[in-house]
Amino acid sequence: MDRGADLYIEYDGRRLLNLASNNYLGLAGASELRDGAIQAVQKYGASSGASRLVTGNFALYDQLDRAVAEFKEQDDAVCVGSGYAANLCVLTSLADRNTVVFSDRLNHASIVDGILLSRATHVRYRHNDLEHLAGLMDRYVDAPRKLVVTDTVFSMDGDVAHLHELVPLCRDYGALLVLDEAHATGVMGRGRGLAHELGVQDEVDVHMGTFSKALGSYGAFIAGRRDIVDAVRNFGRAFIFSTSLPPAAVGAGLAALELVRSNQDRSERLMLLSSQLRAVLRRLGFDFGPSTTQIIPIMLGANDVALAARDFLMDHGVFAPAIRPPTVPEGTSRLRLSLRADLGGKDMDLLCAGLEALAGESGR
Ligand SMILES: *Cc1c(COP(=O)(O)O)cnc(C)c1O
């Protein structure tokens, strides 16, 4: 496979519409990001050469931290090497062996690893089941420190966390609320994430997001109150003991933030395309689960059915990956469609024709 972030990929000598990438806004190839990266490389070179706490802290990096803090409307922010590293930083600097961390069962693997590394007590609640969470929080009501962590957009189902209920629950139980906005950043809430979309941004303690998905670059950020961000800077080992981002990623990240801040056309188009596609799927009798976002699963159940559907769509010029256990629970194999804002009318027609044929094939 080549050019996997582009709208069309080359696969086995075929040209396929790419619905597998997280390049949701199509920014990875945008001229503004290319220019941002090139200018940063011309000024600073290809590497930062060290951790930010040693000599790897260039003015450009402080500028990115400030731009994120402003964009997220938080006191402070710090950018780190990747989303994976950001979750390790957050969890290891805010949780310890006296902490209980409550985590949605469908949270990203980097959250799970961060909890393990923090040595906190790891309590998983059923996906988006806040009654279950409240029951578990009752059980640990005397714990010295509590933290609730959730993805805001879930990567395999495309549904969203119930923040309107999570916020008061965390307040009542004295728990910190940590959000992983990896799939919502650039997309929801004028690009700021689900917390902004729902207007609860001031009631969230930690806002984590990445530059690697809709923002079309690489790296991640942690934004919040000054004491929270200071804790990450001082105790986040994945930040302290790791070389800072390459200048190209920072230059592209700054350009992406500026684009998303000044113009919502792409994210609005993405949301429009997503609801149009769900309407088509509904008409064709496909089950897209609880999706309300640009991530749209087509639930097929058995592995071989999902694989056959993937191959069928490939024969119709569309690449939608088949997701199978252990990534998703047994018996819930699916195609996972990641829509993107740069899909034009003809591309949507190609996709809909493929889906229509698939529905006919499977006798719907
Ligand atoms: C992709 C992702 C990450 C990891 O981000 P990278 O920048 O790819 O390391 C973390 N959390 C969630 C929810 C993700 O989807």
Coordinates of C-alpha atoms and ligand atoms in Angstrom, one line a residue:
M1 CA 0.0 0.0 0.0
D2 CA 1.3 3.5 -0.8
R3 CA 0.2 7.0 0.1
G4 CA -2.1 5.8 2.8
A5 CA -3.3 9.3 4.0
D6 CA -4.5 10.3 0.5
L7 CA -8.1 10.2 -0.6
Y8 CA -7.2 7.4 -3.0
I9 CA -4.7 4.8 -2.2
E10 CA -2.8 2.4 -4.4
Y11 CA -3.4 -1.2 -3.3
D12 CA -2.4 -4.3 -5.3
G13 CA -2.1 -2.1 -8.4
R14 CA -5.6 -0.8 -7.9
R15 CA -6.8 2.7 -7.1
L16 CA -9.2 2.6 -4.1
L17 CA -11.2 5.3 -2.3
N18 CA -9.5 5.5 1.1
L19 CA -11.9 5.2 4.1
A20 CA -9.4 3.8 6.5
S21 CA -7.2 6.8 7.3
N22 CA -7.7 9.1 10.3
N23 CA -6.9 12.1 8.1
Y24 CA -10.5 13.2 8.6
L25 CA -10.2 16.7 7.2
G26 CA -7.7 15.9 4.5
L27 CA -5.2 18.2 6.1
A28 CA -2.2 15.9 5.9
G29 CA -1.7 16.9 2.3
A30 CA -2.8 20.6 2.6
S31 CA -0.4 23.2 1.2
E32 CA -0.6 25.2 4.4
L33 CA 0.7 22.3 6.4
R34 CA 3.4 21.4 3.9
D35 CA 4.5 25.1 4.0
G36 CA 4.4 25.1 7.8
A37 CA 6.6 22.0 7.9
I38 CA 9.0 23.2 5.3
Q39 CA 9.5 26.6 7.0
A40 CA 10.2 24.9 10.3
V41 CA 12.7 22.5 8.8
Q42 CA 14.4 25.4 7.0
K43 CA 14.8 27.3 10.2
Y44 CA 15.5 24.4 12.6
G45 CA 16.6 21.4 10.7
A46 CA 15.2 17.9 10.8
S47 CA 15.5 17.1 14.5
S48 CA 15.2 18.8 17.9
G49 CA 18.2 16.9 19.1
A50 CA 17.1 16.5 22.7
S51 CA 14.3 16.4 25.2
R52 CA 12.5 19.7 25.8
L53 CA 13.9 19.9 29.4
V54 CA 17.5 19.7 28.0
T55 CA 18.1 21.7 24.8
G56 CA 15.2 20.4 22.6
N57 CA 12.9 23.4 23.4
F58 CA 12.8 25.9 20.5
A59 CA 10.7 29.0 20.5
L60 CA 8.4 27.3 18.0
Y61 CA 7.5 24.6 20.6
D62 CA 6.5 27.2 23.2
Q63 CA 4.5 28.9 20.5
L64 CA 2.6 25.6 19.9
D65 CA 1.9 25.1 23.6
R66 CA 0.5 28.6 23.8
A67 CA -1.5 28.2 20.6
V68 CA -3.1 25.0 22.0
A69 CA -3.9 26.6 25.4
E70 CA -5.6 29.5 23.6
F71 CA -7.5 27.2 21.1
K72 CA -8.7 25.0 24.0
E73 CA -9.5 28.0 26.2
Q74 CA -7.4 26.6 29.0
D75 CA -4.7 28.1 31.3
D76 CA -1.9 26.1 29.9
A77 CA -1.0 23.3 27.5
V78 CA 2.0 21.1 26.8
C79 CA 2.7 19.3 23.6
V80 CA 4.3 15.8 23.7
G81 CA 5.6 13.2 21.2
S82 CA 2.4 11.4 20.4
G83 CA -1.1 10.6 21.6
Y84 CA 0.2 7.4 23.1
A85 CA 2.9 9.3 25.1
A86 CA 0.3 11.9 26.1
N87 CA -1.9 9.3 27.8
L88 CA 1.1 7.8 29.6
C89 CA 2.1 11.3 30.8
V90 CA -1.4 12.2 32.0
L91 CA -2.0 8.9 33.9
T92 CA 1.5 8.5 35.4
S93 CA 1.6 12.1 36.6
L94 CA -1.9 12.4 38.0
A95 CA -2.4 8.9 39.3
D96 CA -0.4 6.7 41.7
R97 CA -0.9 3.6 43.8
N98 CA -3.3 5.5 46.0
T99 CA -5.5 6.4 43.1
V100 CA -8.5 4.6 41.6
V101 CA -8.9 5.2 37.9
F102 CA -12.3 4.5 36.4
S103 CA -12.0 3.8 32.7
D104 CA -14.6 3.1 30.0
R105 CA -14.2 -0.5 28.7
L106 CA -13.8 0.7 25.2
N107 CA -11.0 3.2 25.9
H108 CA -7.9 3.3 23.7
A109 CA -5.0 1.0 24.5
S110 CA -2.7 3.9 25.4
I111 CA -5.1 4.7 28.3
V112 CA -5.0 1.2 29.5
D113 CA -1.2 1.2 29.3
G114 CA -1.0 4.5 31.2
I115 CA -3.1 3.2 34.0
L116 CA -1.0 0.0 34.3
L117 CA 2.2 2.1 34.4
S118 CA 0.7 4.5 37.0
R119 CA 0.2 1.5 39.4
A120 CA -3.3 2.9 40.2
T121 CA -6.2 0.6 40.9
H122 CA -7.8 0.0 37.5
V123 CA -11.6 -0.2 37.5
R124 CA -13.3 -0.6 34.1
Y125 CA -16.9 0.4 33.7
R126 CA -19.3 -0.9 30.9
H127 CA -19.1 1.2 27.8
N128 CA -21.0 4.6 28.4
D129 CA -22.9 3.0 31.3
L130 CA -22.9 5.7 33.9
E131 CA -25.1 3.8 36.3
H132 CA -22.5 1.1 36.4
L133 CA -19.8 3.7 36.9
A134 CA -21.7 5.3 39.8
G135 CA -22.1 1.9 41.4
L136 CA -18.4 1.3 41.1
M137 CA -17.6 4.8 42.4
D138 CA -19.8 4.1 45.5
R139 CA -17.6 1.1 46.2
Y140 CA -14.4 3.2 46.2
V141 CA -15.9 6.3 47.8
D142 CA -13.1 6.4 50.4
A143 CA -10.2 6.2 47.9
P144 CA -7.8 9.1 48.5
R145 CA -7.8 10.1 44.9
K146 CA -10.1 9.3 42.0
L147 CA -9.9 9.9 38.3
V148 CA -12.4 9.1 35.5
V149 CA -10.9 8.8 32.0
T150 CA -12.8 8.4 28.7
D151 CA -12.3 8.7 24.9
T152 CA -14.8 11.3 23.7
V153 CA -15.3 9.7 20.3
F154 CA -14.9 5.9 20.4
S155 CA -12.7 4.6 17.6
M156 CA -14.5 1.4 16.6
D157 CA -18.1 2.5 17.1
G158 CA -18.1 6.2 16.3
D159 CA -20.3 7.0 19.3
V160 CA -19.5 9.7 21.9
A161 CA -19.1 9.8 25.6
H162 CA -22.0 11.1 27.7
L163 CA -20.3 14.1 29.1
H164 CA -23.4 15.9 30.3
E165 CA -23.8 13.0 32.8
L166 CA -20.1 12.4 33.4
V167 CA -19.4 15.9 34.5
P168 CA -21.8 16.0 37.5
L169 CA -21.0 12.5 38.5
C170 CA -17.3 13.3 38.7
R171 CA -18.1 16.5 40.6
D172 CA -20.3 14.6 43.1
Y173 CA -17.6 11.9 43.7
G174 CA -14.6 14.3 43.8
A175 CA -13.0 12.6 40.8
L176 CA -10.8 14.3 38.2
L177 CA -12.3 14.0 34.7
V178 CA -9.8 13.3 31.9
L179 CA -10.9 13.4 28.2
D180 CA -9.1 11.8 25.3
E181 CA -10.3 13.9 22.3
A182 CA -8.1 12.1 19.7
H183 CA -11.0 11.5 17.2
A184 CA -12.9 14.7 18.1
T185 CA -10.1 17.2 17.8
G186 CA -10.4 19.2 14.6
V187 CA -13.9 17.7 14.0
M188 CA -16.4 18.7 16.8
G189 CA -16.9 21.9 18.8
R190 CA -15.4 24.1 16.1
G191 CA -12.4 21.8 16.1
R192 CA -11.9 22.0 19.9
G193 CA -13.5 18.7 20.7
L194 CA -16.6 17.2 22.2
A195 CA -16.3 19.1 25.5
H196 CA -16.7 22.4 23.6
E197 CA -19.4 20.9 21.4
L198 CA -21.4 20.2 24.6
G199 CA -20.3 23.4 26.4
V200 CA -18.7 21.6 29.3
Q201 CA -15.1 22.5 28.6
D202 CA -14.7 24.4 31.9
E203 CA -15.8 21.4 33.9
V204 CA -13.2 19.0 32.5
D205 CA -9.9 18.7 34.3
V206 CA -7.7 17.3 31.5
H207 CA -8.1 17.8 27.8
M208 CA -5.9 15.5 25.7
G209 CA -5.9 15.6 22.0
T210 CA -3.7 14.7 19.1
F211 CA -2.2 16.4 16.0
S212 CA -2.0 13.0 14.3
K213 CA -5.6 12.5 13.2
A214 CA -7.9 15.3 11.9
L215 CA -5.1 17.8 12.4
G216 CA -3.0 16.1 9.7
S217 CA 0.4 16.2 11.5
Y218 CA 2.0 14.4 14.4
G219 CA 2.2 14.8 18.2
A220 CA -0.3 15.5 20.9
F221 CA -1.2 17.9 23.6
I222 CA -2.4 18.0 27.2
A223 CA -4.4 21.2 28.2
G224 CA -6.0 22.3 31.4
R225 CA -5.4 24.2 34.6
R226 CA -1.9 25.4 35.3
D227 CA -1.4 22.9 38.2
I228 CA -2.4 20.0 36.0
V229 CA -0.1 20.9 33.1
D230 CA 2.7 21.6 35.5
A231 CA 2.3 18.1 36.9
V232 CA 2.7 16.7 33.4
R233 CA 5.8 18.8 32.7
N234 CA 7.4 17.8 36.0
F235 CA 6.4 14.2 36.3
G236 CA 5.4 13.0 32.8
R237 CA 8.2 10.6 32.1
A238 CA 7.1 10.1 28.5
F239 CA 7.6 13.9 28.1
I240 CA 10.8 14.3 30.2
F241 CA 12.7 11.3 28.9
S242 CA 11.9 11.5 25.2
T243 CA 13.2 13.7 22.4
S244 CA 10.8 16.5 21.6
L245 CA 8.8 16.5 18.3
P246 CA 10.7 17.1 15.1
P247 CA 10.4 20.8 13.9
A248 CA 8.4 19.7 10.8
A249 CA 5.6 18.2 12.9
V250 CA 5.5 21.3 15.1
G251 CA 5.4 23.6 12.0
A252 CA 2.6 21.6 10.4
G253 CA 0.7 21.4 13.8
L254 CA 0.8 25.2 14.1
A255 CA -0.5 25.6 10.5
A256 CA -3.3 23.0 11.2
L257 CA -4.5 24.8 14.3
E258 CA -4.6 28.1 12.5
L259 CA -6.6 26.5 9.6
V260 CA -9.1 24.9 12.0
R261 CA -9.4 28.0 14.2
S262 CA -10.2 30.2 11.3
N263 CA -12.4 28.1 9.2
Q264 CA -15.0 25.4 10.0
D265 CA -16.0 24.5 6.5
R266 CA -14.2 21.2 6.5
S267 CA -15.5 19.9 9.8
E268 CA -19.0 21.0 8.9
R269 CA -18.8 19.2 5.6
L270 CA -17.5 16.1 7.4
M271 CA -20.5 16.1 9.7
L272 CA -22.9 16.6 6.8
L273 CA -21.3 13.7 4.8
S274 CA -21.6 11.5 7.9
S275 CA -25.3 12.0 8.4
Q276 CA -25.9 11.6 4.6
L277 CA -24.0 8.3 4.7
R278 CA -26.0 7.1 7.7
A279 CA -29.2 7.9 5.9
V280 CA -28.0 5.8 3.0
L281 CA -27.0 2.9 5.2
R282 CA -30.4 3.0 7.0
R283 CA -32.2 2.9 3.7
L284 CA -30.1 -0.1 2.6
G285 CA -30.8 -1.9 5.9
F286 CA -27.3 -1.8 7.3
D287 CA -26.7 -1.6 11.0
F288 CA -24.3 1.2 11.9
G289 CA -24.5 0.7 15.6
P290 CA -24.5 3.8 17.8
S291 CA -22.4 6.0 15.5
T292 CA -23.1 9.7 15.4
T293 CA -19.7 10.8 14.0
Q294 CA -17.4 10.5 11.0
I295 CA -16.5 7.0 12.2
I296 CA -19.2 4.7 10.9
P297 CA -19.2 0.9 11.4
I298 CA -21.2 -1.5 9.3
M299 CA -21.9 -4.3 11.8
L300 CA -21.7 -7.7 10.1
G301 CA -21.1 -10.1 12.9
A302 CA -19.0 -13.0 11.7
N303 CA -15.4 -12.6 10.6
D304 CA -15.8 -14.2 7.2
V305 CA -18.8 -12.0 6.4
A306 CA -16.8 -8.9 7.3
L307 CA -13.8 -10.0 5.2
A308 CA -16.0 -10.9 2.3
A309 CA -17.7 -7.5 2.5
R310 CA -14.3 -5.7 2.5
D311 CA -13.2 -7.7 -0.6
F312 CA -16.5 -7.0 -2.3
L313 CA -16.1 -3.2 -1.7
M314 CA -12.5 -3.4 -2.9
D315 CA -13.8 -4.8 -6.2
H316 CA -16.0 -1.8 -6.4
G317 CA -13.1 0.6 -5.8
V318 CA -13.6 1.3 -2.1
F319 CA -11.2 0.4 0.8
A320 CA -13.0 0.0 4.1
P321 CA -11.1 -2.2 6.6
A322 CA -12.7 -5.2 8.3
I323 CA -12.2 -4.9 12.0
R324 CA -12.3 -8.2 13.9
P325 CA -11.7 -9.6 17.4
P326 CA -9.6 -9.0 19.5
T327 CA -9.9 -5.3 18.4
V328 CA -13.7 -5.6 18.8
P329 CA -15.8 -8.1 20.9
E330 CA -16.4 -11.6 19.5
G331 CA -19.3 -11.7 17.0
T332 CA -19.2 -8.0 16.2
S333 CA -16.9 -8.0 13.2
R334 CA -17.5 -5.0 11.1
L335 CA -16.4 -2.7 8.3
R336 CA -15.1 0.6 9.7
L337 CA -15.7 3.6 7.5
S338 CA -13.7 6.7 8.4
L339 CA -15.2 9.6 6.4
R340 CA -13.2 12.6 5.3
A341 CA -14.1 16.1 4.4
D342 CA -12.3 16.0 1.1
L343 CA -14.8 13.4 -0.3
G344 CA -16.4 15.0 -3.3
G345 CA -19.8 14.2 -4.9
K346 CA -18.3 11.6 -7.3
D347 CA -16.4 9.9 -4.4
M348 CA -19.6 9.7 -2.4
D349 CA -21.4 8.3 -5.5
L350 CA -18.7 5.6 -5.8
L351 CA -19.1 4.7 -2.1
C352 CA -22.9 4.6 -2.3
A353 CA -22.8 2.5 -5.5
G354 CA -20.5 0.0 -3.7
L355 CA -22.8 -0.2 -0.7
E356 CA -25.9 -0.6 -2.8
A357 CA -24.3 -3.5 -4.6
L358 CA -23.2 -5.0 -1.3
A359 CA -26.7 -4.7 0.1
G360 CA -28.0 -6.5 -3.1
E361 CA -25.3 -9.2 -2.8
S362 CA -26.2 -9.9 0.8
G363 CA -29.9 -10.1 0.0
R364 CA -31.0 -7.1 2.0
Ligands
LIG1 C1 -4.9 7.4 18.0 C2 -5.3 7.5 19.4 C3 -4.3 7.7 20.4 C4 -2.8 7.7 20.1 O1 -2.4 8.8 19.3 P1 -1.1 8.8 18.5 O2 -0.8 10.2 18.2 O3 -1.4 8.0 17.2 O4 0.0 8.1 19.3 C5 -4.7 7.9 21.7 N1 -6.0 7.8 22.0 C6 -7.0 7.6 21.1 C7 -8.4 7.6 21.5 C8 -6.6 7.4 19.8 O5 -7.6 7.2 18.9

